[in-house]
CSV table of C-alpha atoms and ligand atoms in Angstrom, one decimal:
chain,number,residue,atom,x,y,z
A,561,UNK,CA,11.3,11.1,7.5
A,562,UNK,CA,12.5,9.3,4.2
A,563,UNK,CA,15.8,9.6,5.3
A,564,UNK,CA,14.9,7.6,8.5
A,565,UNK,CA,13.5,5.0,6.9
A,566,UNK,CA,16.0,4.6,4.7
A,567,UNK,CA,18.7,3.8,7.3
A,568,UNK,CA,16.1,1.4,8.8
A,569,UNK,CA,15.0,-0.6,5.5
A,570,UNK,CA,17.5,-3.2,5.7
A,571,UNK,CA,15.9,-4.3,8.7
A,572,UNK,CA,19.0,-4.4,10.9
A,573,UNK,CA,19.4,-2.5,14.7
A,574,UNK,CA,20.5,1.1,14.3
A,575,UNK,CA,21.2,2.6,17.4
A,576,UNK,CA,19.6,6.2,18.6
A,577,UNK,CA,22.5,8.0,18.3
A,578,UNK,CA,23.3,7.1,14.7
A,579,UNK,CA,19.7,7.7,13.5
A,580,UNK,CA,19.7,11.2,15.5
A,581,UNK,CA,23.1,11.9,13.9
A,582,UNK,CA,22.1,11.5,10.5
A,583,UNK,CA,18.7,13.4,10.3
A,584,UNK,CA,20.4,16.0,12.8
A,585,UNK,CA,17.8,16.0,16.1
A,586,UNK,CA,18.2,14.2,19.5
A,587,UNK,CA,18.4,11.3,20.5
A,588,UNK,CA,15.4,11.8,22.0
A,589,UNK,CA,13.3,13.2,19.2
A,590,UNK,CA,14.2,9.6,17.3
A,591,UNK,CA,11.4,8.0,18.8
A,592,UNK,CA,9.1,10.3,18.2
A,593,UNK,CA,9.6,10.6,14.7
A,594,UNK,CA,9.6,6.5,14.4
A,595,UNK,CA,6.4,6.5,15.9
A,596,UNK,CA,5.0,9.3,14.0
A,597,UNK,CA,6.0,6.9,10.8
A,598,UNK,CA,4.4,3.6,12.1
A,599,UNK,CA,1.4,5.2,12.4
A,600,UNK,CA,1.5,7.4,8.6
A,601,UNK,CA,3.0,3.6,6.5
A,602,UNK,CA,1.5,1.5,8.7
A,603,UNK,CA,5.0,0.0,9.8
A,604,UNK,CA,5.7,-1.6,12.9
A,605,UNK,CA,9.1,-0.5,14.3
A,606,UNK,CA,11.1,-3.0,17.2
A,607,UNK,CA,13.0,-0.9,20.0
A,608,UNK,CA,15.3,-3.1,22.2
A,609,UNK,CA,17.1,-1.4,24.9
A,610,UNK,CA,20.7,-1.2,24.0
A,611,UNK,CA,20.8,-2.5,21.0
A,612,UNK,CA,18.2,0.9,19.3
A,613,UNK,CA,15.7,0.5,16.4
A,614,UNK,CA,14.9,-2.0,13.9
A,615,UNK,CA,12.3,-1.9,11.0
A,616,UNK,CA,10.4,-6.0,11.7
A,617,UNK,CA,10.2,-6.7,8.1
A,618,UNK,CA,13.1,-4.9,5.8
A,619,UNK,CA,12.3,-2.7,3.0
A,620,UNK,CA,13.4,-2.4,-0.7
A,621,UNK,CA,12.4,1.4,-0.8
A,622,UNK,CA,12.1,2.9,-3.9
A,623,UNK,CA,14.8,5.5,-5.5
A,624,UNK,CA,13.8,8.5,-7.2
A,625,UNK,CA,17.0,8.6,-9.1
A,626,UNK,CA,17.8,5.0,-10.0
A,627,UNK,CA,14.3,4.7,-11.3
A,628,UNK,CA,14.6,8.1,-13.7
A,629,UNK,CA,18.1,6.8,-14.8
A,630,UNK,CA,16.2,3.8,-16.0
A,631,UNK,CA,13.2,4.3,-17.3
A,632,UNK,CA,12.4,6.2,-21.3
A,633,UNK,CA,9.5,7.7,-19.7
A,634,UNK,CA,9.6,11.0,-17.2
A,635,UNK,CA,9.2,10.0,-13.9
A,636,UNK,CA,7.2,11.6,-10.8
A,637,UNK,CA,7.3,9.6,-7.8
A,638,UNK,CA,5.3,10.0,-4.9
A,639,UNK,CA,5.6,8.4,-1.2
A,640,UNK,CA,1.7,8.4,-0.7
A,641,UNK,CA,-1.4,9.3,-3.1
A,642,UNK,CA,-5.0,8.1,-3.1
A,643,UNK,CA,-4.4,6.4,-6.9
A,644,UNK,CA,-1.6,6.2,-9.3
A,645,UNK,CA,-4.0,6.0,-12.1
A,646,UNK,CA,-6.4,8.9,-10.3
A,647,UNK,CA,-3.0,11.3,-9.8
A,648,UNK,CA,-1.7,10.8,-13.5
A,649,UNK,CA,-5.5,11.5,-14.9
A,650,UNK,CA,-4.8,14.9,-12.5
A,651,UNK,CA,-1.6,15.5,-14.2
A,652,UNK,CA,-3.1,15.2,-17.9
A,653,UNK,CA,-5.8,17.5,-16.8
A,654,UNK,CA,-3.3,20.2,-15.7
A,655,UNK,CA,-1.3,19.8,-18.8
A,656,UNK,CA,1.2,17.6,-18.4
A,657,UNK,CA,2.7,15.9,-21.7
A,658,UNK,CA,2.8,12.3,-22.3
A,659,UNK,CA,4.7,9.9,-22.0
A,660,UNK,CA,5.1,10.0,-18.5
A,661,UNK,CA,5.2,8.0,-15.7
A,662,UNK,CA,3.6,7.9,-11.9
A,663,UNK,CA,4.9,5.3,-9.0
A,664,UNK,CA,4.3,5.5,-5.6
A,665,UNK,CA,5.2,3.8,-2.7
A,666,UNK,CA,1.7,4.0,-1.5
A,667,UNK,CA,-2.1,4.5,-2.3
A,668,UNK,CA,-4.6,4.9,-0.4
A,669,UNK,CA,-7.4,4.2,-2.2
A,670,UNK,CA,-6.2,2.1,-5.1
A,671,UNK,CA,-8.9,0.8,-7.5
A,672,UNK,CA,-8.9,-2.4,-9.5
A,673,UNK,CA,-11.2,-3.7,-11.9
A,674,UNK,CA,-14.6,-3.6,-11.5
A,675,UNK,CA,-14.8,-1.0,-8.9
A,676,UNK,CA,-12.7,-3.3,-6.5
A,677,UNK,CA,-10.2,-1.6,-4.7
A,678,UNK,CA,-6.6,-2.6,-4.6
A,679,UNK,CA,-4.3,-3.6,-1.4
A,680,UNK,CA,-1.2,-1.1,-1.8
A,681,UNK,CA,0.5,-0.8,1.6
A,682,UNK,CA,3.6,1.2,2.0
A,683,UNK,CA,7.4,0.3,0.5
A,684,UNK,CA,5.9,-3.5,-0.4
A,685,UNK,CA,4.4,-3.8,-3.9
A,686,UNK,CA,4.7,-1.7,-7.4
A,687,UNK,CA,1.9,1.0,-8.1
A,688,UNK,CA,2.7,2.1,-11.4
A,689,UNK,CA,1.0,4.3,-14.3
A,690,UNK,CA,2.0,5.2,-17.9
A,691,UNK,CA,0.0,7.8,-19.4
A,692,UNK,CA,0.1,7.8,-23.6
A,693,UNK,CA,-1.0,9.5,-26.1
A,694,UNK,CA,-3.1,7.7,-28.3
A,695,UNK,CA,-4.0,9.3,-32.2
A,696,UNK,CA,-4.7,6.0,-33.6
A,697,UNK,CA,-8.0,6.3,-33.1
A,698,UNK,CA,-9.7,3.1,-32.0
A,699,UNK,CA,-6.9,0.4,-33.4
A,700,UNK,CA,-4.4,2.0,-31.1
A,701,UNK,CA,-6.3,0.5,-28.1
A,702,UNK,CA,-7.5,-2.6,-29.5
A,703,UNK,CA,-5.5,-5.2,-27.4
A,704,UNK,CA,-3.9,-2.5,-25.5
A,705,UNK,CA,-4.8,-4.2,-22.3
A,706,UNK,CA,-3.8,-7.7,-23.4
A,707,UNK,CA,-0.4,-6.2,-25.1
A,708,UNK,CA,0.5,-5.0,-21.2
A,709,UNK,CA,-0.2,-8.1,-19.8
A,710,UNK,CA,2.0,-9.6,-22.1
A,711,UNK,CA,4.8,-7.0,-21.5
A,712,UNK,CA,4.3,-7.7,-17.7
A,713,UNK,CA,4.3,-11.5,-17.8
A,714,UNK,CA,7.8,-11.2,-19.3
A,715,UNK,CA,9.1,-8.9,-16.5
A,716,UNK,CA,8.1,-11.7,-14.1
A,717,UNK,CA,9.5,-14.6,-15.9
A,718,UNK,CA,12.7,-12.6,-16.1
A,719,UNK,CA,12.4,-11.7,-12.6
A,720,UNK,CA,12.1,-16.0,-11.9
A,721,UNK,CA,8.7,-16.7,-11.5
A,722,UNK,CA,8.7,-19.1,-14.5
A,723,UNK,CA,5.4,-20.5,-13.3
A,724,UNK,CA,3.2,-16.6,-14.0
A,725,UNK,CA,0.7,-16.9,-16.6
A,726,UNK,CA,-2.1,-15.0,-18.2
A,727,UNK,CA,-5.8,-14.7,-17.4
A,728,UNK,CA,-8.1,-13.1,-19.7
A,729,UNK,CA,-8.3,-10.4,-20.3
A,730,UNK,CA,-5.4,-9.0,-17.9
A,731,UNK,CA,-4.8,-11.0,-14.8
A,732,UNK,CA,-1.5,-12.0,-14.2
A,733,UNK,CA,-1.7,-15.1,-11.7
A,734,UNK,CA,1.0,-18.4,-10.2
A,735,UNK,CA,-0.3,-21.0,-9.4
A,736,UNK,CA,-4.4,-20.2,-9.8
A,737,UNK,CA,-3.1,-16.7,-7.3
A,738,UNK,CA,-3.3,-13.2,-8.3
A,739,UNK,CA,0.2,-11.9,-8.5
A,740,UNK,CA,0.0,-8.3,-10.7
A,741,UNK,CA,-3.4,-6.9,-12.3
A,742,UNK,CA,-3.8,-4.2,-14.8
A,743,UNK,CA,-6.3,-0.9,-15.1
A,744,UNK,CA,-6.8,1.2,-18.1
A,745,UNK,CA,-8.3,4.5,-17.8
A,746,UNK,CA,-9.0,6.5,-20.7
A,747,UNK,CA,-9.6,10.4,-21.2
A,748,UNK,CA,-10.6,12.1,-24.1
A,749,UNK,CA,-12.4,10.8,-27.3
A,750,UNK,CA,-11.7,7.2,-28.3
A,751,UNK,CA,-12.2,8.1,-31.7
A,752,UNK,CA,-10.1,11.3,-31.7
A,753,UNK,CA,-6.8,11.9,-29.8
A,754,UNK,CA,-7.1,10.7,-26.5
A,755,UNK,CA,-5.0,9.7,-23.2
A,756,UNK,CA,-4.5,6.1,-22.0
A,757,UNK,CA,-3.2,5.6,-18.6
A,758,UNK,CA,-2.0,2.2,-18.1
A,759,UNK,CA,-2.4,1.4,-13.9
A,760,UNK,CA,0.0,-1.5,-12.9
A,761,UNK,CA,-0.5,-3.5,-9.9
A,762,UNK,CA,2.1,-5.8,-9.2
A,763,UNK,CA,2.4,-8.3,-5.7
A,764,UNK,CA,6.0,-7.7,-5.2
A,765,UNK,CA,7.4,-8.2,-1.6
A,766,UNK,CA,4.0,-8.1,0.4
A,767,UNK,CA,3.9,-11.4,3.0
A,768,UNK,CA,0.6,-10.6,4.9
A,769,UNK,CA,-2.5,-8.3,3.7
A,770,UNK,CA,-3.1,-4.8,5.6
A,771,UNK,CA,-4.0,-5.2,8.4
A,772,UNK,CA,-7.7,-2.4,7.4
A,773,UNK,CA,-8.0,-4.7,3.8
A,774,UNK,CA,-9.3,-7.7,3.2
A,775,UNK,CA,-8.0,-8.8,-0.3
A,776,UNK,CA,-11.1,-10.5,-1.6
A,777,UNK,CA,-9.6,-13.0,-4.0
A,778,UNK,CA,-6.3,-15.5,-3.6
A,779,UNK,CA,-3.2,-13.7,-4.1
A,780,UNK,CA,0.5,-14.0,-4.0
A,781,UNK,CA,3.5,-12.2,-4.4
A,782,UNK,CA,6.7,-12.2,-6.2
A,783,UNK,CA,8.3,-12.8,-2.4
A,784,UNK,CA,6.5,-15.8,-1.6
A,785,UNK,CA,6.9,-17.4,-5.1
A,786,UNK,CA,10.6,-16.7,-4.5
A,787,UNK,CA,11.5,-16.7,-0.9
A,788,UNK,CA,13.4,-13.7,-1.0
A,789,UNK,CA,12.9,-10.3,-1.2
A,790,UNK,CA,12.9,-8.0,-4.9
A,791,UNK,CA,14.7,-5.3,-5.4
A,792,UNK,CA,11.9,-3.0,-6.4
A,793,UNK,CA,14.2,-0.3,-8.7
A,794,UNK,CA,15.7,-3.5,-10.7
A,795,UNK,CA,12.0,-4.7,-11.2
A,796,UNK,CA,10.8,-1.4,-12.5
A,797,UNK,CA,13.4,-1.0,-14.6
A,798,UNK,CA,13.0,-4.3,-16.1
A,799,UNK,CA,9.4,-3.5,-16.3
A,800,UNK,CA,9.8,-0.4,-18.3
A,801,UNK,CA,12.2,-1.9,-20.8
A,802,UNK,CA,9.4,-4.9,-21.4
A,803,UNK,CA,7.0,-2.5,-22.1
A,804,UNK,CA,8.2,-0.1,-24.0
A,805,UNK,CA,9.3,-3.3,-26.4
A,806,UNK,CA,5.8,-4.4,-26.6
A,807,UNK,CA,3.9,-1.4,-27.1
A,808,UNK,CA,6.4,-0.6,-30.3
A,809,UNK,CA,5.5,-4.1,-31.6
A,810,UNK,CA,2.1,-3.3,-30.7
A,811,UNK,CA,1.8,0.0,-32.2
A,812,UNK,CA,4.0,-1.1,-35.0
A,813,UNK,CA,2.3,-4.2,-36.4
A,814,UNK,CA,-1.3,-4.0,-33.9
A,815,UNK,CA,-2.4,-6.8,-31.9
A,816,UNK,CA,-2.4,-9.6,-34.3
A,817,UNK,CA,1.2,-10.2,-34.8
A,818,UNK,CA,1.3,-10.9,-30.4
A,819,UNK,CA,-1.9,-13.0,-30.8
A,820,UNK,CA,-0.2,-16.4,-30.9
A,821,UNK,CA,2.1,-15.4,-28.5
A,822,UNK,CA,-0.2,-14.4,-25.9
A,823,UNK,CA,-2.6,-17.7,-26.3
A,824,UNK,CA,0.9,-18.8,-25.2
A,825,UNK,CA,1.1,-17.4,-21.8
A,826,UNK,CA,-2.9,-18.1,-21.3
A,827,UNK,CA,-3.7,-20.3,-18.5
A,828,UNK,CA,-6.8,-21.2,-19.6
A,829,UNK,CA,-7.0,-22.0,-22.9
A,830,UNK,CA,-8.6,-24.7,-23.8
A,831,UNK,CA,-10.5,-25.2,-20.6
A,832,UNK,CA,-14.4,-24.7,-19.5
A,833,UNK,CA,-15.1,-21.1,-18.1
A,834,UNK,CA,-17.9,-18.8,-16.6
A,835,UNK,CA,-17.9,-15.8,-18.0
A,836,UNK,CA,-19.8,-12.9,-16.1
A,837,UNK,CA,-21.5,-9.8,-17.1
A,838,UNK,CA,-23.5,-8.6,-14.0
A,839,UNK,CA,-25.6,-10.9,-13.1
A,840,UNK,CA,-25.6,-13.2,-16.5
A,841,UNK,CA,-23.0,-15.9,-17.0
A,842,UNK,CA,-22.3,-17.6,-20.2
A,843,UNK,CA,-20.3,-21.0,-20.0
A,844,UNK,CA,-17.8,-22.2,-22.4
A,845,UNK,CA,-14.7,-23.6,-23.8
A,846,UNK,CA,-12.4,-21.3,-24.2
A,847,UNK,CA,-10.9,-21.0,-27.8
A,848,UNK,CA,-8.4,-18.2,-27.6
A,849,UNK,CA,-8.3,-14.4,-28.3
A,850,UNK,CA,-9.0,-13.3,-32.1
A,851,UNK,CA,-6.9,-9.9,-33.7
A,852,UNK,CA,-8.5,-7.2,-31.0
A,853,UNK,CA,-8.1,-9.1,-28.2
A,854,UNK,CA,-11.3,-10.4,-27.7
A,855,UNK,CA,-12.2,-13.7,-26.1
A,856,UNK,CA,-13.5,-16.5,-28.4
A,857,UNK,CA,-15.8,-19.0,-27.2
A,858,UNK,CA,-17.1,-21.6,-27.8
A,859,UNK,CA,-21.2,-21.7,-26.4
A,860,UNK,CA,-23.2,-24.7,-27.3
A,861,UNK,CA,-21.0,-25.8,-30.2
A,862,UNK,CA,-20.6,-22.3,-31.8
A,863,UNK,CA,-18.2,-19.7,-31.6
A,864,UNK,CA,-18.9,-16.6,-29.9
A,865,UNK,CA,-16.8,-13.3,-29.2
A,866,UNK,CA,-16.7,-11.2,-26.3
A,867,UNK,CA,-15.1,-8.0,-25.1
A,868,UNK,CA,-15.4,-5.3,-22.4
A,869,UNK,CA,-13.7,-4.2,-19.7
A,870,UNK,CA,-16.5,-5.4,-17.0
A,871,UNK,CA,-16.2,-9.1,-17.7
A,872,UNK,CA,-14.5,-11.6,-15.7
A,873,UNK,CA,-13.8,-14.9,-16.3
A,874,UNK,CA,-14.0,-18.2,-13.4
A,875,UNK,CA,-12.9,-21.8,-14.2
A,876,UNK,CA,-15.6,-24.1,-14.8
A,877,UNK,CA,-15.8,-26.3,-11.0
A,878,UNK,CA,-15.4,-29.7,-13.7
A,879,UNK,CA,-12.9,-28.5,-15.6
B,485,LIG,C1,-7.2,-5.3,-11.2
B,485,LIG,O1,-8.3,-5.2,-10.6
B,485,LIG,O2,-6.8,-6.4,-11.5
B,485,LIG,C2,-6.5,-4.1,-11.6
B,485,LIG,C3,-5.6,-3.6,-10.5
B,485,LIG,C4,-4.8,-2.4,-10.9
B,485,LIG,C5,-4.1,-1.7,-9.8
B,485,LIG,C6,-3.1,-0.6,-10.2
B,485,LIG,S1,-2.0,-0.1,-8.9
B,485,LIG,C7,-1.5,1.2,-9.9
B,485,LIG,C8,-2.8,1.8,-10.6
B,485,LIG,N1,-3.4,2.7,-9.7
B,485,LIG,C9,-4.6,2.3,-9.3
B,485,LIG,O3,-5.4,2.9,-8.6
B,485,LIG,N2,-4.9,1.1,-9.8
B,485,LIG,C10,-3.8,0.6,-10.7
């Protein structure tokens, strides 16, 4: 089947014969086994008399080899799981030694922050989770989330979207659109040796939503910003490179000495928020981060600090 659909990801007409040829059935059986993929990815797939098979919208698959060659991290990739995060919490609990690294082409049942789930069609966007080992106790993960933020806003600068920025704590939008977000997961004891897994959801080449999701918040991708498509290996590479850079500072000299830099790639700063726990808001100007990553600001003419993974942040309306 990968094979298939790797003749057909640039998107150009490939006869019958030539498919049946290089997977070794009949021509006859192509069909079959095209249709049998629409309907597993969720791909539509064009047959014109005479001219054979085309994929409608091309593909930058993703290359099992190209991406171990690249990356400092052991690599498992999958074509379909439920959750990169959910399969790499999976692999810790059947032993398997961090650092290491899950990417598939698709989940199934993604989750973002907040219990939200997250869009990941097939062969379109980057579904990507580190698993560490963290014995630094608490410090380790203090600005953890912020740090990979950091690391990922780079990777998309590099990659030409010089308009990406930072929300707090993690959101990665252009242009007031979410274009990557950012799930930790953590196993074990906090305050003992414990696992991090670092889920990365990046918008890379996706033009519409599913067609079963509705994506309830503005988004983007790294192909609209452009107008071309990514090359999903060069990305990850690029990706893994960033981080691993930032999580040395990081784990080197701790949050503080990214701080500044940071409140440089925050959108917000400076302007009038909503910040929501559950049902309570607070509203505020927003001051910065302080040296755990927290989110100063400032209420009624006094600072205040807040952290926690299940607060989000909205512009003020007169901001
Ligand atoms: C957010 O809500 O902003 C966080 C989204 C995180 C999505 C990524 S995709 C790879 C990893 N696996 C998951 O199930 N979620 C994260």
């Amino acid at each position: 089947m990968q094979s298939l659909l790797r003749l057909l990801q640039d998107g150009q007409f490939h006869s019958g014969e030539e498919l049946g040829a290089a997977v070794g059935v009949s021509r006859a059986a192509i069909w079959k086994r095209l249709q049998a993929l629409e309907a597993e990815f969720d791909l539509q797939i064009h047959k014109v008399r005479g001219r054979g098979y085309r994929l409608e919208t091309p593909l930058s698959l993703l290359n099992g080899n190209l991406l171990s060659d690249s990356s400092p991290f052991a690599v498992t990739l999958l074509q379909q799981v439920d959750s990169t995060n959910a399969e790499a919490l999976r692999h810790l609990a059947s032993g398997a030694v961090p650092p290491f690294l899950i990417i598939a082409e698709q989940q199934t049942a993604g989750r973002g922050r907040r219990g939200r789930s997250w869009a990941s069609p097939f062969g379109e966007n980057l579904y990507y989770s580190l698993v560490l080992r963290v014995s630094g106790g608490m410090r380790q993960l203090e600005g953890l989330s912020l740090v990979v933020g950091l690391a990922l806003l780079q990777t998309l600068r590099h990659a030409g979207i010089a308009d990406a920025g930072l929300k707090w704590p993690n959101d990665l939008l252009v242009g007031g659109r979410k274009i990557a977000g950012i799930l930790l997961e953590l196993s074990g004891d906090p305050a003992d040796v414990c696992h991090v897994v670092i889920g990365i959801g990046v918008n890379i080449n996706m033009r519409v939503a599913p067609r079963s999701e509705v994506i309830g918040q503005p988004w983007t991708s790294m192909r609209q910003v452009l107008g071309s498509q990514v090359d999903r290996n060069r990305f990850i590479a690029s990706l893994n490179a960033q981080l691993e850079r930032y999580l040395q500072l990081h784990q080197a000299h701790g949050f503080a000495s990214l701080r500044e830099q940071w409140e440089d790639g925050h959108l917000w700063q400076e302007r009038m928020v909503e910040l929501a726990a559950g049902a309570q808001a607070v509203h505020g100007r927003v001051l910065g981060v302080d040296d755990t990553g927290a989110l100063r600001l400032e209420v009624d003419g006094q600072e205040k600090v807040f952290s926690g993974g299940e607060l989000s942040l909205r512009l003020h309306d007169d901001s």
